[in-house]
JSON list of C-alpha atoms in Angstrom, two decimals:
[
{"chain": "A", "resi": 129, "resn": "MET", "atom": "CA", "xyz": [2.39, 14.87, 8.88]},
{"chain": "A", "resi": 130, "resn": "SER", "atom": "CA", "xyz": [3.25, 18.55, 8.45]},
{"chain": "A", "resi": 131, "resn": "THR", "atom": "CA", "xyz": [6.52, 18.38, 6.52]},
{"chain": "A", "resi": 132, "resn": "ILE", "atom": "CA", "xyz": [8.03, 16.29, 3.75]},
{"chain": "A", "resi": 133, "resn": "ARG", "atom": "CA", "xyz": [11.31, 14.70, 4.77]},
{"chain": "A", "resi": 134, "resn": "ASN", "atom": "CA", "xyz": [11.58, 11.94, 2.16]},
{"chain": "A", "resi": 135, "resn": "ILE", "atom": "CA", "xyz": [9.94, 11.42, -1.22]},
{"chain": "A", "resi": 136, "resn": "CYS", "atom": "CA", "xyz": [9.63, 8.02, -2.84]},
{"chain": "A", "resi": 137, "resn": "VAL", "atom": "CA", "xyz": [10.26, 8.24, -6.58]},
{"chain": "A", "resi": 138, "resn": "TYR", "atom": "CA", "xyz": [9.06, 5.52, -8.92]},
{"chain": "A", "resi": 139, "resn": "CYS", "atom": "CA", "xyz": [10.66, 5.52, -12.37]},
{"chain": "A", "resi": 140, "resn": "GLY", "atom": "CA", "xyz": [12.11, 3.38, -15.12]},
{"chain": "A", "resi": 141, "resn": "SER", "atom": "CA", "xyz": [15.28, 1.32, -14.94]},
{"chain": "A", "resi": 142, "resn": "SER", "atom": "CA", "xyz": [15.78, 2.44, -18.57]},
{"chain": "A", "resi": 143, "resn": "THR", "atom": "CA", "xyz": [16.03, 6.01, -19.82]},
{"chain": "A", "resi": 144, "resn": "GLY", "atom": "CA", "xyz": [13.25, 5.74, -22.40]},
{"chain": "A", "resi": 145, "resn": "THR", "atom": "CA", "xyz": [13.24, 7.25, -25.88]},
{"chain": "A", "resi": 146, "resn": "ASP", "atom": "CA", "xyz": [12.58, 10.89, -25.00]},
{"chain": "A", "resi": 147, "resn": "PRO", "atom": "CA", "xyz": [15.61, 12.88, -23.71]},
{"chain": "A", "resi": 148, "resn": "ALA", "atom": "CA", "xyz": [13.15, 14.92, -21.63]},
{"chain": "A", "resi": 149, "resn": "PHE", "atom": "CA", "xyz": [12.64, 11.92, -19.33]},
{"chain": "A", "resi": 150, "resn": "LEU", "atom": "CA", "xyz": [16.32, 11.77, -18.39]},
{"chain": "A", "resi": 151, "resn": "ALA", "atom": "CA", "xyz": [16.52, 15.54, -18.00]},
{"chain": "A", "resi": 152, "resn": "ALA", "atom": "CA", "xyz": [13.49, 15.46, -15.70]},
{"chain": "A", "resi": 153, "resn": "ALA", "atom": "CA", "xyz": [15.01, 12.74, -13.51]},
{"chain": "A", "resi": 154, "resn": "ARG", "atom": "CA", "xyz": [18.25, 14.69, -13.13]},
{"chain": "A", "resi": 155, "resn": "ARG", "atom": "CA", "xyz": [16.42, 17.93, -12.42]},
{"chain": "A", "resi": 156, "resn": "LEU", "atom": "CA", "xyz": [14.19, 16.31, -9.79]},
{"chain": "A", "resi": 157, "resn": "GLY", "atom": "CA", "xyz": [17.23, 14.79, -8.07]},
{"chain": "A", "resi": 158, "resn": "ARG", "atom": "CA", "xyz": [18.93, 18.16, -7.91]},
{"chain": "A", "resi": 159, "resn": "LEU", "atom": "CA", "xyz": [15.82, 19.86, -6.52]},
{"chain": "A", "resi": 160, "resn": "LEU", "atom": "CA", "xyz": [15.43, 17.21, -3.83]},
{"chain": "A", "resi": 161, "resn": "ALA", "atom": "CA", "xyz": [19.02, 17.77, -2.69]},
{"chain": "A", "resi": 162, "resn": "GLU", "atom": "CA", "xyz": [18.69, 21.56, -2.78]},
{"chain": "A", "resi": 163, "resn": "HIS", "atom": "CA", "xyz": [15.54, 21.41, -0.64]},
{"chain": "A", "resi": 164, "resn": "ARG", "atom": "CA", "xyz": [17.11, 18.89, 1.76]},
{"chain": "A", "resi": 165, "resn": "ILE", "atom": "CA", "xyz": [14.49, 16.26, 0.96]},
{"chain": "A", "resi": 166, "resn": "GLY", "atom": "CA", "xyz": [15.69, 12.68, 0.92]},
{"chain": "A", "resi": 167, "resn": "LEU", "atom": "CA", "xyz": [15.15, 10.33, -2.00]},
{"chain": "A", "resi": 168, "resn": "VAL", "atom": "CA", "xyz": [13.63, 6.90, -1.39]},
{"chain": "A", "resi": 169, "resn": "TYR", "atom": "CA", "xyz": [13.74, 4.68, -4.47]},
{"chain": "A", "resi": 170, "resn": "GLY", "atom": "CA", "xyz": [14.37, 1.21, -5.84]},
{"chain": "A", "resi": 171, "resn": "GLY", "atom": "CA", "xyz": [18.13, 1.14, -5.33]},
{"chain": "A", "resi": 172, "resn": "GLY", "atom": "CA", "xyz": [19.30, 0.63, -8.93]},
{"chain": "A", "resi": 173, "resn": "SER", "atom": "CA", "xyz": [21.87, 2.66, -10.87]},
{"chain": "A", "resi": 174, "resn": "ASN", "atom": "CA", "xyz": [20.45, 2.11, -14.36]},
{"chain": "A", "resi": 175, "resn": "GLY", "atom": "CA", "xyz": [18.11, 4.32, -16.34]},
{"chain": "A", "resi": 176, "resn": "LEU", "atom": "CA", "xyz": [16.03, 7.06, -14.76]},
{"chain": "A", "resi": 177, "resn": "MET", "atom": "CA", "xyz": [16.47, 5.40, -11.37]},
{"chain": "A", "resi": 178, "resn": "GLY", "atom": "CA", "xyz": [20.22, 5.89, -11.50]},
{"chain": "A", "resi": 179, "resn": "ALA", "atom": "CA", "xyz": [19.90, 9.39, -12.95]},
{"chain": "A", "resi": 180, "resn": "VAL", "atom": "CA", "xyz": [17.74, 10.74, -10.14]},
{"chain": "A", "resi": 181, "resn": "ALA", "atom": "CA", "xyz": [19.89, 9.07, -7.46]},
{"chain": "A", "resi": 182, "resn": "ASP", "atom": "CA", "xyz": [23.14, 10.33, -9.01]},
{"chain": "A", "resi": 183, "resn": "ALA", "atom": "CA", "xyz": [21.78, 13.87, -9.14]},
{"chain": "A", "resi": 184, "resn": "VAL", "atom": "CA", "xyz": [20.76, 13.77, -5.47]},
{"chain": "A", "resi": 185, "resn": "VAL", "atom": "CA", "xyz": [24.18, 12.55, -4.36]},
{"chain": "A", "resi": 186, "resn": "ASP", "atom": "CA", "xyz": [26.06, 14.89, -6.71]},
{"chain": "A", "resi": 187, "resn": "HIS", "atom": "CA", "xyz": [24.32, 17.85, -5.08]},
{"chain": "A", "resi": 188, "resn": "GLY", "atom": "CA", "xyz": [24.86, 16.73, -1.50]},
{"chain": "A", "resi": 189, "resn": "GLY", "atom": "CA", "xyz": [21.50, 15.07, -0.82]},
{"chain": "A", "resi": 190, "resn": "MET", "atom": "CA", "xyz": [20.48, 11.87, 0.92]},
{"chain": "A", "resi": 191, "resn": "VAL", "atom": "CA", "xyz": [19.48, 8.66, -0.87]},
{"chain": "A", "resi": 192, "resn": "ILE", "atom": "CA", "xyz": [17.80, 5.60, 0.61]},
{"chain": "A", "resi": 193, "resn": "GLY", "atom": "CA", "xyz": [17.96, 2.75, -1.89]},
{"chain": "A", "resi": 194, "resn": "VAL", "atom": "CA", "xyz": [15.80, -0.34, -1.36]},
{"chain": "A", "resi": 195, "resn": "ILE", "atom": "CA", "xyz": [16.53, -3.30, -3.61]},
{"chain": "A", "resi": 196, "resn": "PRO", "atom": "CA", "xyz": [15.65, -7.01, -3.43]},
{"chain": "A", "resi": 197, "resn": "GLU", "atom": "CA", "xyz": [18.49, -9.51, -3.36]},
{"chain": "A", "resi": 198, "resn": "PHE", "atom": "CA", "xyz": [17.67, -10.98, -6.80]},
{"chain": "A", "resi": 199, "resn": "LEU", "atom": "CA", "xyz": [17.94, -7.56, -8.49]},
{"chain": "A", "resi": 200, "resn": "ARG", "atom": "CA", "xyz": [21.29, -6.52, -7.03]},
{"chain": "A", "resi": 201, "resn": "THR", "atom": "CA", "xyz": [23.12, -7.46, -10.22]},
{"chain": "A", "resi": 202, "resn": "LYS", "atom": "CA", "xyz": [20.35, -7.02, -12.79]},
{"chain": "A", "resi": 203, "resn": "GLU", "atom": "CA", "xyz": [19.58, -3.44, -11.78]},
{"chain": "A", "resi": 204, "resn": "ASN", "atom": "CA", "xyz": [23.23, -2.67, -10.92]},
{"chain": "A", "resi": 205, "resn": "MET", "atom": "CA", "xyz": [22.81, -1.77, -7.26]},
{"chain": "A", "resi": 206, "resn": "PHE", "atom": "CA", "xyz": [23.52, 1.90, -6.50]},
{"chain": "A", "resi": 207, "resn": "ARG", "atom": "CA", "xyz": [26.54, 1.90, -4.22]},
{"chain": "A", "resi": 208, "resn": "ARG", "atom": "CA", "xyz": [26.63, 5.67, -3.64]},
{"chain": "A", "resi": 209, "resn": "ALA", "atom": "CA", "xyz": [23.46, 5.59, -1.55]},
{"chain": "A", "resi": 210, "resn": "THR", "atom": "CA", "xyz": [23.46, 7.10, 1.93]},
{"chain": "A", "resi": 211, "resn": "GLU", "atom": "CA", "xyz": [21.62, 4.00, 3.08]},
{"chain": "A", "resi": 212, "resn": "LEU", "atom": "CA", "xyz": [21.18, 0.82, 1.06]},
{"chain": "A", "resi": 213, "resn": "ILE", "atom": "CA", "xyz": [18.62, -1.74, 2.19]},
{"chain": "A", "resi": 214, "resn": "VAL", "atom": "CA", "xyz": [18.65, -5.20, 0.58]},
{"chain": "A", "resi": 215, "resn": "THR", "atom": "CA", "xyz": [15.34, -7.04, 0.96]},
{"chain": "A", "resi": 216, "resn": "ARG", "atom": "CA", "xyz": [14.26, -10.64, 0.56]},
{"chain": "A", "resi": 217, "resn": "ASP", "atom": "CA", "xyz": [11.63, -9.93, -2.09]},
{"chain": "A", "resi": 218, "resn": "MET", "atom": "CA", "xyz": [9.57, -7.27, -3.89]},
{"chain": "A", "resi": 219, "resn": "HIS", "atom": "CA", "xyz": [6.87, -7.20, -1.22]},
{"chain": "A", "resi": 220, "resn": "GLU", "atom": "CA", "xyz": [9.35, -6.29, 1.51]},
{"chain": "A", "resi": 221, "resn": "ARG", "atom": "CA", "xyz": [10.96, -3.73, -0.80]},
{"chain": "A", "resi": 222, "resn": "LYS", "atom": "CA", "xyz": [7.66, -1.93, -1.40]},
{"chain": "A", "resi": 223, "resn": "ARG", "atom": "CA", "xyz": [6.71, -1.95, 2.27]},
{"chain": "A", "resi": 224, "resn": "ILE", "atom": "CA", "xyz": [10.04, -0.45, 3.32]},
{"chain": "A", "resi": 225, "resn": "MET", "atom": "CA", "xyz": [9.85, 2.20, 0.60]},
{"chain": "A", "resi": 226, "resn": "PHE", "atom": "CA", "xyz": [6.35, 3.09, 1.79]},
{"chain": "A", "resi": 227, "resn": "ASP", "atom": "CA", "xyz": [7.40, 3.28, 5.43]},
{"chain": "A", "resi": 228, "resn": "HIS", "atom": "CA", "xyz": [10.28, 5.67, 4.66]},
{"chain": "A", "resi": 229, "resn": "ALA", "atom": "CA", "xyz": [8.29, 8.00, 2.37]},
{"chain": "A", "resi": 230, "resn": "ASP", "atom": "CA", "xyz": [6.13, 11.03, 3.11]},
{"chain": "A", "resi": 231, "resn": "ALA", "atom": "CA", "xyz": [4.97, 11.38, -0.51]},
{"chain": "A", "resi": 232, "resn": "PHE", "atom": "CA", "xyz": [5.20, 9.58, -3.86]},
{"chain": "A", "resi": 233, "resn": "VAL", "atom": "CA", "xyz": [6.23, 10.79, -7.31]},
{"chain": "A", "resi": 234, "resn": "ALA", "atom": "CA", "xyz": [5.92, 8.73, -10.48]},
{"chain": "A", "resi": 235, "resn": "LEU", "atom": "CA", "xyz": [8.28, 9.71, -13.28]},
{"chain": "A", "resi": 236, "resn": "PRO", "atom": "CA", "xyz": [7.95, 7.91, -16.63]},
{"chain": "A", "resi": 237, "resn": "GLY", "atom": "CA", "xyz": [8.66, 4.20, -16.45]},
{"chain": "A", "resi": 238, "resn": "GLY", "atom": "CA", "xyz": [7.48, 0.73, -17.39]},
{"chain": "A", "resi": 239, "resn": "ILE", "atom": "CA", "xyz": [5.30, -1.99, -15.87]},
{"chain": "A", "resi": 240, "resn": "GLY", "atom": "CA", "xyz": [7.12, -1.94, -12.53]},
{"chain": "A", "resi": 241, "resn": "THR", "atom": "CA", "xyz": [6.64, 1.81, -12.19]},
{"chain": "A", "resi": 242, "resn": "LEU", "atom": "CA", "xyz": [2.98, 1.48, -13.11]},
{"chain": "A", "resi": 243, "resn": "GLU", "atom": "CA", "xyz": [2.44, -1.35, -10.63]},
{"chain": "A", "resi": 244, "resn": "GLU", "atom": "CA", "xyz": [4.00, 0.60, -7.76]},
{"chain": "A", "resi": 245, "resn": "LEU", "atom": "CA", "xyz": [2.01, 3.72, -8.60]},
{"chain": "A", "resi": 246, "resn": "VAL", "atom": "CA", "xyz": [-1.31, 1.88, -8.87]},
{"chain": "A", "resi": 247, "resn": "GLU", "atom": "CA", "xyz": [-0.69, 0.11, -5.58]},
{"chain": "A", "resi": 248, "resn": "GLN", "atom": "CA", "xyz": [-0.34, 3.46, -3.81]},
{"chain": "A", "resi": 249, "resn": "LEU", "atom": "CA", "xyz": [-3.50, 4.73, -5.50]},
{"chain": "A", "resi": 250, "resn": "THR", "atom": "CA", "xyz": [-5.30, 1.58, -4.35]},
{"chain": "A", "resi": 251, "resn": "TRP", "atom": "CA", "xyz": [-4.12, 1.90, -0.77]},
{"chain": "A", "resi": 252, "resn": "ALA", "atom": "CA", "xyz": [-5.18, 5.56, -0.75]},
{"chain": "A", "resi": 253, "resn": "GLN", "atom": "CA", "xyz": [-8.64, 4.67, -2.08]},
{"chain": "A", "resi": 254, "resn": "LEU", "atom": "CA", "xyz": [-8.99, 2.08, 0.69]},
{"chain": "A", "resi": 255, "resn": "GLY", "atom": "CA", "xyz": [-8.07, 4.70, 3.26]},
{"chain": "A", "resi": 256, "resn": "ARG", "atom": "CA", "xyz": [-4.79, 3.04, 4.26]},
{"chain": "A", "resi": 257, "resn": "HIS", "atom": "CA", "xyz": [-2.74, 6.21, 3.87]},
{"chain": "A", "resi": 258, "resn": "ARG", "atom": "CA", "xyz": [-3.06, 9.92, 3.06]},
{"chain": "A", "resi": 259, "resn": "LYS", "atom": "CA", "xyz": [0.41, 10.52, 1.68]},
{"chain": "A", "resi": 260, "resn": "PRO", "atom": "CA", "xyz": [0.34, 12.69, -1.48]},
{"chain": "A", "resi": 261, "resn": "ILE", "atom": "CA", "xyz": [0.73, 10.93, -4.83]},
{"chain": "A", "resi": 262, "resn": "LEU", "atom": "CA", "xyz": [1.93, 12.88, -7.86]},
{"chain": "A", "resi": 263, "resn": "LEU", "atom": "CA", "xyz": [2.25, 11.96, -11.53]},
{"chain": "A", "resi": 264, "resn": "ALA", "atom": "CA", "xyz": [5.17, 13.73, -13.20]},
{"chain": "A", "resi": 265, "resn": "ASP", "atom": "CA", "xyz": [3.49, 14.00, -16.59]},
{"chain": "A", "resi": 266, "resn": "ILE", "atom": "CA", "xyz": [6.64, 14.71, -18.58]},
{"chain": "A", "resi": 267, "resn": "GLY", "atom": "CA", "xyz": [5.75, 15.17, -22.23]},
{"chain": "A", "resi": 268, "resn": "GLY", "atom": "CA", "xyz": [2.22, 13.93, -21.50]},
{"chain": "A", "resi": 269, "resn": "PHE", "atom": "CA", "xyz": [3.54, 10.48, -20.58]},
{"chain": "A", "resi": 270, "resn": "TRP", "atom": "CA", "xyz": [0.80, 9.71, -18.04]},
{"chain": "A", "resi": 271, "resn": "GLN", "atom": "CA", "xyz": [-2.13, 11.04, -20.08]},
{"chain": "A", "resi": 272, "resn": "PRO", "atom": "CA", "xyz": [-3.30, 7.57, -21.24]},
{"chain": "A", "resi": 273, "resn": "LEU", "atom": "CA", "xyz": [-3.40, 6.35, -17.62]},
{"chain": "A", "resi": 274, "resn": "ILE", "atom": "CA", "xyz": [-5.19, 9.50, -16.48]},
{"chain": "A", "resi": 275, "resn": "GLY", "atom": "CA", "xyz": [-7.77, 8.82, -19.20]},
{"chain": "A", "resi": 276, "resn": "VAL", "atom": "CA", "xyz": [-8.26, 5.25, -17.99]},
{"chain": "A", "resi": 277, "resn": "LEU", "atom": "CA", "xyz": [-8.72, 6.40, -14.40]},
{"chain": "A", "resi": 278, "resn": "GLU", "atom": "CA", "xyz": [-11.30, 8.97, -15.48]},
{"chain": "A", "resi": 279, "resn": "ARG", "atom": "CA", "xyz": [-13.09, 6.30, -17.51]},
{"chain": "A", "resi": 280, "resn": "MET", "atom": "CA", "xyz": [-13.18, 4.04, -14.44]},
{"chain": "A", "resi": 281, "resn": "ARG", "atom": "CA", "xyz": [-14.65, 6.89, -12.42]},
{"chain": "A", "resi": 282, "resn": "GLU", "atom": "CA", "xyz": [-17.29, 7.67, -15.04]},
{"chain": "A", "resi": 283, "resn": "ALA", "atom": "CA", "xyz": [-18.21, 3.98, -15.29]},
{"chain": "A", "resi": 284, "resn": "GLY", "atom": "CA", "xyz": [-18.79, 3.75, -11.55]},
{"chain": "A", "resi": 285, "resn": "PHE", "atom": "CA", "xyz": [-15.78, 1.62, -10.63]},
{"chain": "A", "resi": 286, "resn": "ILE", "atom": "CA", "xyz": [-14.02, 4.25, -8.52]},
{"chain": "A", "resi": 287, "resn": "HIS", "atom": "CA", "xyz": [-16.26, 5.09, -5.61]},
{"chain": "A", "resi": 288, "resn": "ASN", "atom": "CA", "xyz": [-13.87, 6.79, -3.22]},
{"chain": "A", "resi": 289, "resn": "GLY", "atom": "CA", "xyz": [-12.48, 9.34, -5.62]},
{"chain": "A", "resi": 290, "resn": "ALA", "atom": "CA", "xyz": [-11.90, 11.84, -2.84]},
{"chain": "A", "resi": 291, "resn": "LEU", "atom": "CA", "xyz": [-9.56, 9.39, -1.12]},
{"chain": "A", "resi": 292, "resn": "MET", "atom": "CA", "xyz": [-7.82, 8.32, -4.31]},
{"chain": "A", "resi": 293, "resn": "SER", "atom": "CA", "xyz": [-6.73, 11.84, -5.16]},
{"chain": "A", "resi": 294, "resn": "TYR", "atom": "CA", "xyz": [-3.54, 12.42, -7.09]},
{"chain": "A", "resi": 295, "resn": "ARG", "atom": "CA", "xyz": [-1.73, 15.47, -8.35]},
{"chain": "A", "resi": 296, "resn": "ILE", "atom": "CA", "xyz": [-0.38, 16.00, -11.86]},
{"chain": "A", "resi": 297, "resn": "CYS", "atom": "CA", "xyz": [2.57, 18.18, -12.84]},
{"chain": "A", "resi": 298, "resn": "ALA", "atom": "CA", "xyz": [3.92, 18.64, -16.34]},
{"chain": "A", "resi": 299, "resn": "ARG", "atom": "CA", "xyz": [6.97, 20.55, -15.09]},
{"chain": "A", "resi": 300, "resn": "VAL", "atom": "CA", "xyz": [9.53, 19.21, -12.65]},
{"chain": "A", "resi": 301, "resn": "GLU", "atom": "CA", "xyz": [9.80, 22.63, -11.00]},
{"chain": "A", "resi": 302, "resn": "ASP", "atom": "CA", "xyz": [6.16, 22.36, -9.89]},
{"chain": "A", "resi": 303, "resn": "ILE", "atom": "CA", "xyz": [6.52, 18.99, -8.15]},
{"chain": "A", "resi": 304, "resn": "LEU", "atom": "CA", "xyz": [7.82, 20.04, -4.74]},
{"chain": "A", "resi": 305, "resn": "PRO", "atom": "CA", "xyz": [5.54, 23.11, -4.34]},
{"chain": "A", "resi": 306, "resn": "THR", "atom": "CA", "xyz": [2.55, 20.94, -5.30]},
{"chain": "A", "resi": 307, "resn": "LEU", "atom": "CA", "xyz": [3.42, 18.25, -2.76]},
{"chain": "A", "resi": 308, "resn": "GLU", "atom": "CA", "xyz": [4.10, 20.80, -0.04]},
{"chain": "A", "resi": 309, "resn": "ALA", "atom": "CA", "xyz": [0.71, 22.43, -0.70]},
{"chain": "A", "resi": 310, "resn": "ALA", "atom": "CA", "xyz": [-0.96, 19.00, -0.52]},
{"chain": "A", "resi": 311, "resn": "VAL", "atom": "CA", "xyz": [0.65, 18.25, 2.85]},
{"chain": "A", "resi": 312, "resn": "ALA", "atom": "CA", "xyz": [-0.31, 21.68, 4.19]},
{"chain": "A", "resi": 313, "resn": "SER", "atom": "CA", "xyz": [-3.91, 21.14, 3.09]},
{"chain": "A", "resi": 314, "resn": "MET", "atom": "CA", "xyz": [-4.06, 17.75, 4.78]},
{"chain": "A", "resi": 315, "resn": "SER", "atom": "CA", "xyz": [-2.63, 19.20, 8.00]},
{"chain": "A", "resi": 316, "resn": "GLU", "atom": "CA", "xyz": [-5.29, 21.94, 7.98]},
{"chain": "A", "resi": 317, "resn": "GLN", "atom": "CA", "xyz": [-8.03, 19.34, 7.50]},
{"chain": "A", "resi": 318, "resn": "GLU", "atom": "CA", "xyz": [-6.69, 17.24, 10.37]},
{"chain": "A", "resi": 319, "resn": "THR", "atom": "CA", "xyz": [-6.52, 20.31, 12.63]},
{"chain": "A", "resi": 320, "resn": "ALA", "atom": "CA", "xyz": [-10.06, 21.29, 11.69]},
{"chain": "A", "resi": 321, "resn": "GLY", "atom": "CA", "xyz": [-11.22, 17.74, 12.44]},
{"chain": "A", "resi": 322, "resn": "ASP", "atom": "CA", "xyz": [-9.55, 17.81, 15.88]},
{"chain": "A", "resi": 323, "resn": "THR", "atom": "CA", "xyz": [-11.15, 21.16, 16.66]},
{"chain": "A", "resi": 324, "resn": "ALA", "atom": "CA", "xyz": [-14.58, 19.89, 15.61]},
{"chain": "A", "resi": 325, "resn": "THR", "atom": "CA", "xyz": [-14.17, 16.86, 17.86]},
{"chain": "A", "resi": 326, "resn": "VAL", "atom": "CA", "xyz": [-13.25, 19.04, 20.84]},
{"chain": "A", "resi": 327, "resn": "GLU", "atom": "CA", "xyz": [-16.19, 21.35, 20.23]},
{"chain": "A", "resi": 328, "resn": "LYS", "atom": "CA", "xyz": [-18.57, 18.42, 19.98]},
{"chain": "A", "resi": 329, "resn": "LEU", "atom": "CA", "xyz": [-17.32, 17.02, 23.28]}
]
């Protein structure tokens, strides 16, 4: 993977109490559209989910919404999506979102956002993917989780820390450059590995 075509964004189906969360979602959506990067997300039109999707569409970008059948009404399915995929359940939803994404960004959100983020961290630690994962730490929202992860590492429960790497950005404007740098670094490592293999042979 040498370029980012689509970014999966995890975020709340509510707007939260801090206006900065909503502003960040809208700003990220606009930046995705301006950089011609598609949005992959949970397919709802409420809260931060709807805000980021609206911003992408409003600025001419592409949105892939993935929503399970039972949430079509509850999360007010986003009908402005470029592509809308309705799944049978949450497991299929997450798999399809993963398959369509080249990187993952977690904006502020609730239990669902946390669960999706931690699953990607887990898969990365197990070596199942190398797609960049980024915490959009708006207003320090993710600091408690970052502290827990560091505590786990210190206590010896995270053994593959190099694989379970994640980036942190406090400013929305830094998200895309950080992800692009991560992808470039991974591509260089893969190229170096291929060269080493050839030399060894």
